[in-house]
PDB file of C-alpha atoms in Angstrom:
ATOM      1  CA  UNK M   1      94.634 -47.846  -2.390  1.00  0.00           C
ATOM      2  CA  UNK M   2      96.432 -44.825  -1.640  1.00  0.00           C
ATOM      3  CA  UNK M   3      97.439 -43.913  -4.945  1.00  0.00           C
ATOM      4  CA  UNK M   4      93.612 -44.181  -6.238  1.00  0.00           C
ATOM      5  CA  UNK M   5      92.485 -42.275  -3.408  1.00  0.00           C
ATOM      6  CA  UNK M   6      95.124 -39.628  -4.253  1.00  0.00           C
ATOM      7  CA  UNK M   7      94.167 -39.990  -7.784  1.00  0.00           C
ATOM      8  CA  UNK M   8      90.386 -39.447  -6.970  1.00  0.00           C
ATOM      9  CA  UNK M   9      91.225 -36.662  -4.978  1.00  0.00           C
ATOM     10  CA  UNK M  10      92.690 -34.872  -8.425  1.00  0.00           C
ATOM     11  CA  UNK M  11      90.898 -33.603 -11.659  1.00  0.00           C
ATOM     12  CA  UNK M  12      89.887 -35.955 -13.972  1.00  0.00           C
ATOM     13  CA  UNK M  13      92.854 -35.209 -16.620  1.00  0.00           C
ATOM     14  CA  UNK M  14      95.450 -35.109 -13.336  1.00  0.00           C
ATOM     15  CA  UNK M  15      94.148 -38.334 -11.540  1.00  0.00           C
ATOM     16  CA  UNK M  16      94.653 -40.334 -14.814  1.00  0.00           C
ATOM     17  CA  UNK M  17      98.035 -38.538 -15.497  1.00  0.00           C
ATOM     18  CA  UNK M  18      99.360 -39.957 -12.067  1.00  0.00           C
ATOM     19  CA  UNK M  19      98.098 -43.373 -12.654  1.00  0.00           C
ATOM     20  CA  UNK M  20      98.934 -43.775 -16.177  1.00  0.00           C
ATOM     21  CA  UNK M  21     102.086 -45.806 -15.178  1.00  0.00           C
ATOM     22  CA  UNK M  22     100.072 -48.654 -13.728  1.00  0.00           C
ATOM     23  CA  UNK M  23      96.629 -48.162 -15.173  1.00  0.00           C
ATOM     24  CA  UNK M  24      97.234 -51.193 -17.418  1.00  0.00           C
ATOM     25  CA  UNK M  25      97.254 -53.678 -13.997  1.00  0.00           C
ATOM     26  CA  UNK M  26      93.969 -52.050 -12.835  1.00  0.00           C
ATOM     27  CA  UNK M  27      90.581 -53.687 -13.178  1.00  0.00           C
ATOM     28  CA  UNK M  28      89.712 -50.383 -14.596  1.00  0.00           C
ATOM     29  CA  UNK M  29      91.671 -51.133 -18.141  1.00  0.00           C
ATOM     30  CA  UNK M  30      88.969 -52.737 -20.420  1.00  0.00           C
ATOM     31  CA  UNK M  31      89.507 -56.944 -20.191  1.00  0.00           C
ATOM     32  CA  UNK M  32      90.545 -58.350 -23.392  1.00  0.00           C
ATOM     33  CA  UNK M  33      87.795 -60.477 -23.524  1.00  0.00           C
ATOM     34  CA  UNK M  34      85.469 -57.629 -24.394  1.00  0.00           C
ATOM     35  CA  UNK M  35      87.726 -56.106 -26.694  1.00  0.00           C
ATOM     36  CA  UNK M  36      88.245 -59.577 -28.562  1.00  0.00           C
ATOM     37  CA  UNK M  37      84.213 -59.743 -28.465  1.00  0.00           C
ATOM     38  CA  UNK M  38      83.742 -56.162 -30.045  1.00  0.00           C
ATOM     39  CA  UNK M  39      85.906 -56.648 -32.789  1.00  0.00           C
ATOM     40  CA  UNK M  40      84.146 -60.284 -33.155  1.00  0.00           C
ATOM     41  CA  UNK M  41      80.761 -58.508 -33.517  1.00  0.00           C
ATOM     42  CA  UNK M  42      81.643 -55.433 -35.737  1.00  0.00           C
ATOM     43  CA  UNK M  43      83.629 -57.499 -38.113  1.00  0.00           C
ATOM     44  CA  UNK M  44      80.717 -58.470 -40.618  1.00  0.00           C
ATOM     45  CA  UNK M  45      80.450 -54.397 -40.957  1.00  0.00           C
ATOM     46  CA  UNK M  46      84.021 -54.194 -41.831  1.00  0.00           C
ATOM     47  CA  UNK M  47      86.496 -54.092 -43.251  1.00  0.00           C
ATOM     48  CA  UNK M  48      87.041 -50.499 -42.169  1.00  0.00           C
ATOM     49  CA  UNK M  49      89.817 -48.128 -43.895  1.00  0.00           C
ATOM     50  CA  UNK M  50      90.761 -45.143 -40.470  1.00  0.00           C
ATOM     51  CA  UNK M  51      89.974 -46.004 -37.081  1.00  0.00           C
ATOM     52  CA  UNK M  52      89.481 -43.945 -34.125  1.00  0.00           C
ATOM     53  CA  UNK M  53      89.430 -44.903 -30.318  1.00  0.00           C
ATOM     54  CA  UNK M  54      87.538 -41.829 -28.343  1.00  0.00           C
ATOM     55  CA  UNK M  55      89.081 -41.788 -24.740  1.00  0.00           C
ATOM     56  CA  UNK M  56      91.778 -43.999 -25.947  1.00  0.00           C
ATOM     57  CA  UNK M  57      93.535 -44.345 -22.543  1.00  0.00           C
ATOM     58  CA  UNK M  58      96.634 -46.468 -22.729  1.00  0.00           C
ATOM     59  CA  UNK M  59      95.742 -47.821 -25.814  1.00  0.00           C
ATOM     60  CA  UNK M  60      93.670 -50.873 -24.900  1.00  0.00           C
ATOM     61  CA  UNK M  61      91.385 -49.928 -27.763  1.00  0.00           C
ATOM     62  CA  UNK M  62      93.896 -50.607 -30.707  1.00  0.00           C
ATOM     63  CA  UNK M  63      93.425 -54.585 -30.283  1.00  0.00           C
ATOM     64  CA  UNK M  64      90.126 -54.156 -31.951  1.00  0.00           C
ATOM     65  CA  UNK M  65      90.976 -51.584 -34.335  1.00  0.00           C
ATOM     66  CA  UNK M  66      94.242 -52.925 -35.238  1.00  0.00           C
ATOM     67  CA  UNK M  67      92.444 -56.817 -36.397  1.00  0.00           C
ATOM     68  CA  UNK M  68      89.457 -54.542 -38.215  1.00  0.00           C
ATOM     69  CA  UNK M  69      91.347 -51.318 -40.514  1.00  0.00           C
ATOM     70  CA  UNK M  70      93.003 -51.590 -43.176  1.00  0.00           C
ATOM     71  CA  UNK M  71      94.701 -47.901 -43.071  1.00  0.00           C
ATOM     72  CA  UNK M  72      96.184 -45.816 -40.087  1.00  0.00           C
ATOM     73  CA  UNK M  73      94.531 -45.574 -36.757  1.00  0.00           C
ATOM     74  CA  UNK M  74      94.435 -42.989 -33.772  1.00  0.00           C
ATOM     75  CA  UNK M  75      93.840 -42.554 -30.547  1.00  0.00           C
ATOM     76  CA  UNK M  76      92.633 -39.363 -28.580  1.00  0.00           C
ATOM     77  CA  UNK M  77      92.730 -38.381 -25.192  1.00  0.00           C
ATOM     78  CA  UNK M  78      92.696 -35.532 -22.523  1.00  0.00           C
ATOM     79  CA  UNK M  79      95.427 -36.995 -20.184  1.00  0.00           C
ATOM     80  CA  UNK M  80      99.341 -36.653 -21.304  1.00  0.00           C
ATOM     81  CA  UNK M  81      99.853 -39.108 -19.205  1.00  0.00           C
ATOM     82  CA  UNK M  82      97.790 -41.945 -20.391  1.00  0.00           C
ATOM     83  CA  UNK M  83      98.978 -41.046 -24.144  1.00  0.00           C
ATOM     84  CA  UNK M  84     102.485 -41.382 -23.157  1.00  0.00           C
ATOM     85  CA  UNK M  85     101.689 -44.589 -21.907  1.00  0.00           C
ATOM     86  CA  UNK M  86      99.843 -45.603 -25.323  1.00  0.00           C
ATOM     87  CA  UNK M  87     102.430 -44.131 -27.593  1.00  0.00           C
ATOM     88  CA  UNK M  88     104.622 -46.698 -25.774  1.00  0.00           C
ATOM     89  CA  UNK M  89     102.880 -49.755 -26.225  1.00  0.00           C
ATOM     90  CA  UNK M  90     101.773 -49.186 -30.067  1.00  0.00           C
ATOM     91  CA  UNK M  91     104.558 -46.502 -31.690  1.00  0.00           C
ATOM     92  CA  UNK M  92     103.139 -47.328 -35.243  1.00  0.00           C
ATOM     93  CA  UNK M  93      99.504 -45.768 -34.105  1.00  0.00           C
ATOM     94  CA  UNK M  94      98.523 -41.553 -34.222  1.00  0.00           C
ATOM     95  CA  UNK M  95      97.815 -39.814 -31.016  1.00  0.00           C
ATOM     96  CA  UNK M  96      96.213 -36.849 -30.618  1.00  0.00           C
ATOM     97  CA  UNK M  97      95.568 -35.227 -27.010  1.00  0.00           C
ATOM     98  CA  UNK M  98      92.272 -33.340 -27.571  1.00  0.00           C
ATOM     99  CA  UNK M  99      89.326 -32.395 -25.523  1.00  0.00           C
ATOM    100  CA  UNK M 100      86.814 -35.275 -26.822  1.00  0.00           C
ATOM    101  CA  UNK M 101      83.993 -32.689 -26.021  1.00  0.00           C
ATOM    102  CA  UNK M 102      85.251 -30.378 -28.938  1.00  0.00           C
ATOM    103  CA  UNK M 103      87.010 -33.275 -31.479  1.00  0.00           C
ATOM    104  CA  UNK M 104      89.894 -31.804 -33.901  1.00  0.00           C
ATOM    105  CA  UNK M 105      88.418 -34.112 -36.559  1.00  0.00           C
ATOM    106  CA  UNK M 106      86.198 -34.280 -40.065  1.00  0.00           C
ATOM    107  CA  UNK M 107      85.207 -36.882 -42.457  1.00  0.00           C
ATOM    108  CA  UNK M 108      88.160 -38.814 -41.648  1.00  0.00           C
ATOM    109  CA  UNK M 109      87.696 -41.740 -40.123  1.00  0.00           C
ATOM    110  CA  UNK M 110      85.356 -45.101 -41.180  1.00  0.00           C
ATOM    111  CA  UNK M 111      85.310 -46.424 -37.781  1.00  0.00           C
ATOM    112  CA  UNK M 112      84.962 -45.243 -33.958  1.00  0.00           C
ATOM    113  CA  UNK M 113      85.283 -47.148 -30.827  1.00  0.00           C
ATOM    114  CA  UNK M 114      85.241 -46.005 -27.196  1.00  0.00           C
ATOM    115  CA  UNK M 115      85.580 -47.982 -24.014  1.00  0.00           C
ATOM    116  CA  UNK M 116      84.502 -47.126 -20.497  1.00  0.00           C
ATOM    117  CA  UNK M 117      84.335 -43.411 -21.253  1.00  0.00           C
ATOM    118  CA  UNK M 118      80.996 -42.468 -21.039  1.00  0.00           C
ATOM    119  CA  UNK M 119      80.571 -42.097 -17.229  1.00  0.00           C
ATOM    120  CA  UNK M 120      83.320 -39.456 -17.554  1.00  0.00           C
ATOM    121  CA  UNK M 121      80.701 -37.284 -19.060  1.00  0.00           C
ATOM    122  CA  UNK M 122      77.396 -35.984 -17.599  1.00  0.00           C
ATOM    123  CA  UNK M 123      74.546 -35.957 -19.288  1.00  0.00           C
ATOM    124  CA  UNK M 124      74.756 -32.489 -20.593  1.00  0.00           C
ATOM    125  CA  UNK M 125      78.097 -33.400 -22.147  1.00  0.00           C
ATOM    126  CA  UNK M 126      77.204 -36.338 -24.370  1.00  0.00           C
ATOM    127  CA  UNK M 127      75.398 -34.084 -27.346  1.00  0.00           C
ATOM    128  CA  UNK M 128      78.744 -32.715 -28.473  1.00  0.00           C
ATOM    129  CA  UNK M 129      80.627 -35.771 -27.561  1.00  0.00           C
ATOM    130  CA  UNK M 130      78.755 -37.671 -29.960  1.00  0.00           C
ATOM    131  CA  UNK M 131      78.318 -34.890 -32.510  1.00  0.00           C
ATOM    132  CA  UNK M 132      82.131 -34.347 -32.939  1.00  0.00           C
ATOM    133  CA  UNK M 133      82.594 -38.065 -33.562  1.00  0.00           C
ATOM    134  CA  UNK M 134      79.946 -38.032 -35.938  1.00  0.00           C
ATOM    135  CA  UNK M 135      81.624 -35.234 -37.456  1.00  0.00           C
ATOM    136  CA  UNK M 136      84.921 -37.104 -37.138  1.00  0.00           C
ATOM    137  CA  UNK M 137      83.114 -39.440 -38.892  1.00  0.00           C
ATOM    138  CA  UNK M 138      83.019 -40.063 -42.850  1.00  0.00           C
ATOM    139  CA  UNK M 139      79.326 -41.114 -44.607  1.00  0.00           C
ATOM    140  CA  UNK M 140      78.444 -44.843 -43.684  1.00  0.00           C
ATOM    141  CA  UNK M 141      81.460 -44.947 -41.167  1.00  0.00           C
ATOM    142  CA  UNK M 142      80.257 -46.235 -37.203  1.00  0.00           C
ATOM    143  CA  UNK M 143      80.662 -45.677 -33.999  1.00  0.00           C
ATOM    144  CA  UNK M 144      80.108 -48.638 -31.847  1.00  0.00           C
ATOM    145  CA  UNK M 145      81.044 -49.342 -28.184  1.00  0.00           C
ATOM    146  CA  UNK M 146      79.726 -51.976 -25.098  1.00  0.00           C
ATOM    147  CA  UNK M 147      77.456 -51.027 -22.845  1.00  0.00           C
ATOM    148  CA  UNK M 148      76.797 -53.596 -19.781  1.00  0.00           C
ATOM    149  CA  UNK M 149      73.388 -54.539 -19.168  1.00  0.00           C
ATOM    150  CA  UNK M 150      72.483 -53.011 -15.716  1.00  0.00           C
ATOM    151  CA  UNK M 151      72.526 -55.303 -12.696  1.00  0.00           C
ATOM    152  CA  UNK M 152      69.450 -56.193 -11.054  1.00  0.00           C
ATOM    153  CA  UNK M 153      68.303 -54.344  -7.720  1.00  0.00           C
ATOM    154  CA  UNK M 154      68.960 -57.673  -5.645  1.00  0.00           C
ATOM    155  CA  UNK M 155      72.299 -58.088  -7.079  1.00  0.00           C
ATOM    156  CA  UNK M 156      75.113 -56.963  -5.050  1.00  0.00           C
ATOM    157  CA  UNK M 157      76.716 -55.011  -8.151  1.00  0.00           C
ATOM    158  CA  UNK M 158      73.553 -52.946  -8.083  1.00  0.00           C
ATOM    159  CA  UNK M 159      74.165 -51.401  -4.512  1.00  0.00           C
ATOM    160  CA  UNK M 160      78.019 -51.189  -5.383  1.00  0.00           C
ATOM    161  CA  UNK M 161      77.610 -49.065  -8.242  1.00  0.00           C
ATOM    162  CA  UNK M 162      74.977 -47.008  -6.445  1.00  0.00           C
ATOM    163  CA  UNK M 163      76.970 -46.501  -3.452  1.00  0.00           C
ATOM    164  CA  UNK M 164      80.009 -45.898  -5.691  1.00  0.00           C
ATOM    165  CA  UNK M 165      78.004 -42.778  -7.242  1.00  0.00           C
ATOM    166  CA  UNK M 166      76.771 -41.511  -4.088  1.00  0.00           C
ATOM    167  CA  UNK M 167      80.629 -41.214  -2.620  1.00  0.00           C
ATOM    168  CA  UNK M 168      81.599 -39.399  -6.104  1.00  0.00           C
ATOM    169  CA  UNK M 169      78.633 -37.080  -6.220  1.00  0.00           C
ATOM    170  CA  UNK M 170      79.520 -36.036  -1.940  1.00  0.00           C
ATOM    171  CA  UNK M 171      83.245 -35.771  -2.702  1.00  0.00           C
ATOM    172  CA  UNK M 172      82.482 -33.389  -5.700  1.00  0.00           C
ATOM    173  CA  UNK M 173      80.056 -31.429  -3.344  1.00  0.00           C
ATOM    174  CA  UNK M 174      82.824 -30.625  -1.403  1.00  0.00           C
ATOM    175  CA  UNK M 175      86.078 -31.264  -3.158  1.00  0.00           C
ATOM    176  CA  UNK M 176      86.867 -28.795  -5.590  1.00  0.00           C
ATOM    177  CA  UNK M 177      88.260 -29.845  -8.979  1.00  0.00           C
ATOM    178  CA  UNK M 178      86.055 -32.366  -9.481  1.00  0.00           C
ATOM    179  CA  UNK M 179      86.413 -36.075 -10.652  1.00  0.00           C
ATOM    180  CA  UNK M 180      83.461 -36.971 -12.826  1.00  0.00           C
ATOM    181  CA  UNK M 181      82.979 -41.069 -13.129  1.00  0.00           C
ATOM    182  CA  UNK M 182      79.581 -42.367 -12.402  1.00  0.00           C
ATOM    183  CA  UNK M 183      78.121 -45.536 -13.345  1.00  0.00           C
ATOM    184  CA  UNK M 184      74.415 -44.944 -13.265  1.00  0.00           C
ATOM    185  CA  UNK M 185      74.760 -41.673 -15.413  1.00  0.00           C
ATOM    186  CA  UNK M 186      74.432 -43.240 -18.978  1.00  0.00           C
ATOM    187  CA  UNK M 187      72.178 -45.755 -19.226  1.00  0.00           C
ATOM    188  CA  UNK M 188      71.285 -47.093 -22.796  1.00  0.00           C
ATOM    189  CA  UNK M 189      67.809 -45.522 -23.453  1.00  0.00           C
ATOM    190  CA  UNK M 190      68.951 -42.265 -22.923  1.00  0.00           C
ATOM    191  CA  UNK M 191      72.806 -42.654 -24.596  1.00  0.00           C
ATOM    192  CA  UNK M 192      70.638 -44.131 -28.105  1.00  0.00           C
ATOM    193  CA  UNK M 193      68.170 -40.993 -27.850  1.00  0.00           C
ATOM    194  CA  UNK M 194      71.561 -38.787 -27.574  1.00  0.00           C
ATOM    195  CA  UNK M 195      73.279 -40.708 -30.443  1.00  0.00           C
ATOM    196  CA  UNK M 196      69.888 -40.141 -32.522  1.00  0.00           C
ATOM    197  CA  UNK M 197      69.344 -36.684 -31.857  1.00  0.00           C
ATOM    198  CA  UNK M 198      73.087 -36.321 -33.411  1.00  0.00           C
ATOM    199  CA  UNK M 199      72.052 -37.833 -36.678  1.00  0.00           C
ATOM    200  CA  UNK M 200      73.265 -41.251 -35.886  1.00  0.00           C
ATOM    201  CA  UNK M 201      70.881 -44.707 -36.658  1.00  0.00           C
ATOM    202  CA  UNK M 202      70.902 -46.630 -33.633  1.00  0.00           C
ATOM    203  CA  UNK M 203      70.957 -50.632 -33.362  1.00  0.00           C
ATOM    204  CA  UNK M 204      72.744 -53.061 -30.649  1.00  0.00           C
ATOM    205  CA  UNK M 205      73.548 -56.154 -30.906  1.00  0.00           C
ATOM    206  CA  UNK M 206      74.310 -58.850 -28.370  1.00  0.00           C
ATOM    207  CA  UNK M 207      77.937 -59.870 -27.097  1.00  0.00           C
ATOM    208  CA  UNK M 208      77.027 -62.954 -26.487  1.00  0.00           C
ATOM    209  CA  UNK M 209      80.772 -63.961 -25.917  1.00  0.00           C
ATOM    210  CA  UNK M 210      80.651 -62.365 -22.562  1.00  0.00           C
ATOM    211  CA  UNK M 211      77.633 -64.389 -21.688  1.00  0.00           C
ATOM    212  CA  UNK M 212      73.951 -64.011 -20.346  1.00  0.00           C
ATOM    213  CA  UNK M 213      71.949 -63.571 -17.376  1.00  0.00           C
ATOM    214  CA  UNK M 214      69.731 -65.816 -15.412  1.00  0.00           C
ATOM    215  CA  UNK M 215      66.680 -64.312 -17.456  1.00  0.00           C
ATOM    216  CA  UNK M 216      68.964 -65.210 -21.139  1.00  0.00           C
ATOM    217  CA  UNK M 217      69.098 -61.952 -21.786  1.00  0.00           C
ATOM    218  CA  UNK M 218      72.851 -60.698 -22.903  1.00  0.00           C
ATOM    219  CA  UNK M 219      75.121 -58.945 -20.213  1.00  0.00           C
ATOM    220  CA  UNK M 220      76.597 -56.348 -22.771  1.00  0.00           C
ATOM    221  CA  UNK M 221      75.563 -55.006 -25.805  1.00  0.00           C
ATOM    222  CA  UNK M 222      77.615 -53.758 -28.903  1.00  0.00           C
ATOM    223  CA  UNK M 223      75.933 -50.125 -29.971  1.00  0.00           C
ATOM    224  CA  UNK M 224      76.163 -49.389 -33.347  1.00  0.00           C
ATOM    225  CA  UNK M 225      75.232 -45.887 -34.589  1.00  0.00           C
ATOM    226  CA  UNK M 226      76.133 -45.114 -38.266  1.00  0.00           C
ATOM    227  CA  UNK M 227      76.511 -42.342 -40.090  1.00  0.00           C
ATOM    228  CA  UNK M 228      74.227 -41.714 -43.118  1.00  0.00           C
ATOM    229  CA  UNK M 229      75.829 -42.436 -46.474  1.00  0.00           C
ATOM    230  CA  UNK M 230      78.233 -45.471 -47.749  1.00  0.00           C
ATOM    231  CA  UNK M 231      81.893 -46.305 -46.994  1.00  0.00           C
TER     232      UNK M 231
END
């Protein structure tokens, strides 16, 4: 507990650097199981020749890559730290440490995945986000990543995550540099009109490895946006 609160006390690019060492044995490091269900459900698109993980972290990112391309694949991140960590665990992969805002990359890669990023970015941040990895992009190639369904307001997750972003949007009122991670920032209406509006075609489909709700609905979906043209 201290070390996160030291770490949320940081920059976004300095918290992660401190906790790179450990971030693998945080809940925070995407679970297997929805890595194992991505690469389940983008499969049938595949196979894929480059891939690219966008906010690669430690690298959790090249288990579904790694089953899906056929050719080289990269990772690219903001925090040395976390890189180091990644370079580690997967010395055959390419890492790049790059502002994701303003991607180094064009018509390279047929495939791009991303986990848990997106509430590192407010709203205003997503167009070029997503226009540098469609960019990064060749024709036909994808960019897919889970999004959670949202809980429901009498679910105790709801009020978590609420009270969660409330905390992070005081402390950056009056902590200077500020750590940007919200939950509620992103939610899937607004992330597919973003995705659109950067030439992407939008579809989900449902994870249905990681289960549904009491209504049957899915908990996550897998977005999808592809580039126009053919692989």
């Amino acid at each position: 507990m201290r070390e996160l609160a030291v770490q949320a006390l940081s920059s976004v690019e300095g918290g992660y650097d401190l906790l790179a060492p450990k971030f693998d044995y945080t809940p925070f490091r995407t679970s297997d199981g929805v890595l194992d269900a991505t690469a389940g459900a983008l499969r049938p698109f595949g196979p894929f020749g480059r891939g690219l993980d966008v906010c690669c972290g430690t690298g959790a990112g090249m288990r579904v890559l790694g089953s899906l391309c056929q050719e080289p694949v990269t990772g690219v991140d903001f925090s040395a730290g976390m890189l180091a960590q990644a370079r580690s665990a997967h010395p055959d992969a390419g890492w790049v440490r790059a502002d994701v805002r303003a991607l180094p990359f064009a018509g390279v890669f047929d495939v791009a995945v991303s986990f848990g990023a997106l509430g590192h970015f407010l709203p205003a941040e997503r167009p070029p986000l997503f226009a540098g990895v469609y960019r990064a992009l060749r024709p036909g190639g994808v960019f897919a990543f889970p999004a959670a369904a949202p809980p429901p307001v009498t679910s105790g997750w709801y009020w978590a995550l609420l009270g969660f972003d409330l905390a992070m949007r005081v402390r950056n009122a009056v902590w200077r540099p500020p750590f940007v991670m919200y939950y509620r920032t992103c939610p899937l209406n607004a992330v597919c009109s973003d995705l659109t509006a950067s030439g992407f075609t939008v579809t989900t489909v449902p994870l249905t490895a990681l289960g549904v709700g009491r209504d049957g609905t899915p908990r996550c979906l897998l977005v999808l946006a592809r580039k126009a043209g053919t692989l």
